[in-house]
Short mmCIF file of C-alpha atoms and ligand atoms in Angstrom, two decimals:
data_model
loop_
_atom_site.label_atom_id
_atom_site.label_comp_id
_atom_site.label_asym_id
_atom_site.label_seq_id
_atom_site.Cartn_x
_atom_site.Cartn_y
_atom_site.Cartn_z
CA MET A 81 12.90 8.69 10.45
CA ILE A 82 9.42 7.54 11.53
CA ARG A 83 6.49 9.77 10.58
CA VAL A 84 2.77 9.72 11.36
CA GLY A 85 -0.16 11.02 9.30
CA GLN A 86 -3.90 11.30 9.70
CA GLY A 87 -6.75 11.35 7.20
CA PHE A 88 -10.44 12.17 7.43
CA ASP A 89 -13.18 12.10 4.78
CA VAL A 90 -16.96 12.21 4.46
CA HIS A 91 -19.31 11.35 1.58
CA ALA A 92 -23.09 11.69 1.49
CA PHE A 93 -25.40 8.77 0.71
CA ALA A 94 -27.23 8.91 -2.60
CA PRO A 95 -29.60 6.53 -4.39
CA GLY A 96 -28.48 4.77 -7.55
CA ARG A 97 -24.82 4.59 -6.53
CA THR A 98 -22.71 1.55 -5.67
CA LEU A 99 -21.40 1.48 -2.09
CA LYS A 100 -17.70 0.71 -2.12
CA LEU A 101 -15.53 0.84 1.00
CA CYS A 102 -11.84 -0.14 1.08
CA GLY A 103 -12.33 -1.50 -2.44
CA VAL A 104 -15.16 -3.85 -1.43
CA ILE A 105 -18.62 -3.52 -2.99
CA ILE A 106 -21.19 -3.72 -0.18
CA PRO A 107 -24.82 -4.54 -0.96
CA TYR A 108 -26.91 -1.65 0.42
CA GLU A 109 -29.88 0.43 -0.72
CA LEU A 110 -27.69 3.56 -1.07
CA GLY A 111 -24.21 4.33 -2.33
CA LEU A 112 -21.97 7.33 -1.70
CA LEU A 113 -21.93 10.44 -3.83
CA GLY A 114 -18.65 11.62 -5.29
CA HIS A 115 -16.70 12.45 -8.41
CA SER A 116 -14.69 9.22 -8.11
CA ASP A 117 -16.17 5.96 -6.79
CA ALA A 118 -16.52 7.85 -3.44
CA ASP A 119 -14.70 5.13 -1.47
CA VAL A 120 -14.50 7.28 1.65
CA ALA A 121 -12.32 4.82 3.59
CA THR A 122 -9.67 4.57 0.86
CA HIS A 123 -9.73 8.37 0.59
CA ALA A 124 -9.04 8.77 4.32
CA LEU A 125 -6.16 6.29 4.02
CA MET A 126 -4.61 8.13 1.06
CA ASP A 127 -4.76 11.42 2.98
CA ALA A 128 -3.12 9.79 6.01
CA LEU A 129 -0.28 8.42 3.85
CA LEU A 130 0.21 11.73 2.02
CA GLY A 131 0.02 13.63 5.31
CA ALA A 132 2.70 11.41 6.87
CA ALA A 133 5.01 12.24 3.96
CA ALA A 134 3.92 15.92 3.87
CA LEU A 135 3.09 15.42 0.17
CA GLY A 136 -0.24 17.26 0.18
CA ASP A 137 -3.62 15.55 -0.09
CA ILE A 138 -5.82 13.70 -2.59
CA GLY A 139 -7.54 16.95 -3.64
CA LYS A 140 -4.16 18.22 -4.79
CA LEU A 141 -3.06 14.97 -6.46
CA PHE A 142 -6.37 14.00 -8.04
CA PRO A 143 -8.44 17.20 -8.55
CA ASP A 144 -12.18 16.55 -8.90
CA THR A 145 -12.21 19.15 -11.68
CA ASP A 146 -10.13 16.70 -13.76
CA GLN A 147 -12.31 14.51 -16.04
CA LYS A 148 -9.66 11.80 -15.73
CA TYR A 149 -10.80 11.01 -12.19
CA GLU A 150 -14.52 10.81 -12.91
CA GLY A 151 -15.72 7.44 -11.57
CA ALA A 152 -12.10 6.60 -10.75
CA ASP A 153 -11.43 3.40 -8.82
CA SER A 154 -9.96 4.66 -5.55
CA THR A 155 -7.80 1.54 -5.16
CA THR A 156 -6.01 2.56 -8.39
CA LEU A 157 -5.43 6.02 -6.90
CA LEU A 158 -4.17 4.41 -3.68
CA LYS A 159 -1.58 2.46 -5.68
CA GLU A 160 -0.44 5.78 -7.19
CA VAL A 161 -0.09 7.28 -3.70
CA VAL A 162 1.95 4.27 -2.56
CA ALA A 163 4.20 4.62 -5.65
CA LEU A 164 4.69 8.31 -4.85
CA LEU A 165 5.73 7.44 -1.30
CA HIS A 166 8.20 4.86 -2.63
CA GLU A 167 9.63 7.46 -5.07
CA ASN A 168 10.21 9.67 -2.04
CA ASN A 169 11.98 6.82 -0.21
CA TYR A 170 9.21 6.11 2.26
CA LYS A 171 7.94 2.68 3.23
CA ILE A 172 4.66 2.10 5.04
CA VAL A 173 4.98 0.62 8.54
CA ASN A 174 1.26 0.17 9.30
CA PHE A 175 -2.09 1.91 9.13
CA ASP A 176 -5.46 1.85 10.86
CA ILE A 177 -8.78 2.84 9.25
CA THR A 178 -12.01 3.56 11.14
CA ILE A 179 -15.28 3.65 9.18
CA ILE A 180 -18.04 5.62 10.92
CA ALA A 181 -21.43 4.40 9.72
CA GLN A 182 -24.77 3.69 11.36
CA GLU A 183 -25.50 1.28 8.49
CA PRO A 184 -24.66 -1.00 6.80
CA LYS A 185 -22.88 -3.51 9.04
CA ILE A 186 -19.22 -3.42 8.04
CA SER A 187 -17.74 -6.26 10.11
CA PRO A 188 -18.60 -9.06 7.61
CA TYR A 189 -16.45 -7.27 5.01
CA VAL A 190 -13.44 -6.34 7.14
CA GLY A 191 -11.41 -9.39 6.07
CA SER A 192 -11.81 -8.60 2.37
CA MET A 193 -11.15 -4.90 3.00
CA ARG A 194 -7.89 -5.63 4.81
CA ALA A 195 -6.78 -7.99 2.05
CA ILE A 196 -7.44 -5.40 -0.67
CA MET A 197 -5.81 -2.53 1.23
CA ALA A 198 -2.77 -4.72 2.06
CA SER A 199 -2.43 -5.81 -1.57
CA CYS A 200 -2.67 -2.22 -2.91
CA CYS A 201 0.06 -1.15 -0.49
CA GLY A 202 2.28 -4.25 -0.84
CA LEU A 203 1.96 -4.98 2.89
CA SER A 204 1.35 -8.08 4.98
CA LEU A 205 -2.11 -8.31 6.58
CA ASP A 206 -0.78 -7.76 10.10
CA ARG A 207 0.17 -4.18 9.17
CA VAL A 208 -3.35 -3.32 8.04
CA SER A 209 -6.32 -2.61 10.30
CA VAL A 210 -9.89 -1.77 9.27
CA LYS A 211 -12.64 -1.32 11.83
CA ALA A 212 -16.06 0.29 12.11
CA THR A 213 -18.18 2.11 14.62
CA THR A 214 -21.58 3.76 14.71
CA THR A 215 -22.22 7.14 16.35
CA GLU A 216 -25.11 5.68 18.37
CA ARG A 217 -27.62 7.31 15.96
CA LEU A 218 -26.20 10.79 16.68
CA GLY A 219 -25.11 13.34 14.08
CA PHE A 220 -25.09 13.02 10.29
CA THR A 221 -23.67 9.51 10.31
CA GLY A 222 -26.21 8.49 12.96
CA ARG A 223 -29.04 9.88 10.79
CA LYS A 224 -27.68 7.77 7.92
CA GLU A 225 -26.97 10.82 5.77
CA GLY A 226 -23.50 9.60 4.89
CA ILE A 227 -20.37 7.79 5.98
CA ALA A 228 -17.20 9.24 7.52
CA ALA A 229 -13.81 7.60 7.69
CA LEU A 230 -10.65 8.23 9.68
CA ALA A 231 -7.21 6.81 9.08
CA CYS A 232 -3.81 7.05 10.65
CA ALA A 233 -0.63 5.80 9.06
CA LEU A 234 2.95 5.33 10.10
CA ILE A 235 5.70 5.53 7.47
CA GLU A 236 9.47 5.28 7.62
CA LYS A 237 12.16 6.98 5.54
CA ILE A 238 14.48 4.37 4.06
O1 CDP B 572 -19.30 1.94 20.68
P1 CDP B 572 -18.91 0.79 19.85
O2 CDP B 572 -18.12 1.17 18.62
O3 CDP B 572 -18.32 -0.35 20.58
O4 CDP B 572 -20.31 0.18 19.37
P2 CDP B 572 -21.02 0.31 17.97
O5 CDP B 572 -20.76 1.61 17.34
O6 CDP B 572 -22.45 -0.07 18.20
O7 CDP B 572 -20.34 -0.85 17.16
C1 CDP B 572 -20.38 -2.17 17.64
C2 CDP B 572 -19.62 -3.08 16.71
O8 CDP B 572 -20.30 -3.17 15.46
C3 CDP B 572 -18.23 -2.56 16.41
O9 CDP B 572 -17.31 -3.31 17.10
C4 CDP B 572 -18.05 -2.75 14.91
O10 CDP B 572 -17.15 -3.77 14.64
C5 CDP B 572 -19.40 -3.14 14.38
N1 CDP B 572 -19.89 -2.19 13.38
C6 CDP B 572 -20.04 -2.64 12.08
O11 CDP B 572 -19.74 -3.79 11.78
N2 CDP B 572 -20.54 -1.82 11.15
C7 CDP B 572 -20.89 -0.55 11.44
N3 CDP B 572 -21.39 0.23 10.47
C8 CDP B 572 -20.73 -0.08 12.74
C9 CDP B 572 -20.22 -0.93 13.70
ZN1 ZN B 573 -13.51 11.29 -0.62
#
């Protein structure tokens, strides 16, 4: 059984925060606001994986009312999601993440992002895609108020 899932997330920019996307720290004047490390791209991926397995979403698994997840490293949470999928006899076929940001430039970091995401999920690099786009200065991402991320994932019941 092959199953598809999608994920979407948004976090607002805020001063004095570290910008982390797909586990990579990116030098920029602003970071993203959130209860965890606000890694919006990893959040979208987790929701895509959970959606594919119909196992809920990250809000259900890691409630932001729980102190335990304050400042949490999203790559650690991703490994938990992958373990949950494995417990439910799913393996990941591939996934594709799109980061929607006017700034900063993401392409120099895509190689490291793919390597980290692949490692967290126990996948070869060719199964992992990370890309970026602007919204041509339109909307909240275009005004540099925050970053959005989309993901889609394919999983297979084993
Ligand atoms: O419409 P299209 O996505 O082709 O153009 P764009 O939004 O101006 O993005 C051009 C290229 O810049 C894309 O191919 C991305 O790889 C890259 N990009 C990036 O590295 N970082 C961003 N924050 C946005 C886009
Ligand atoms: Zn999030």
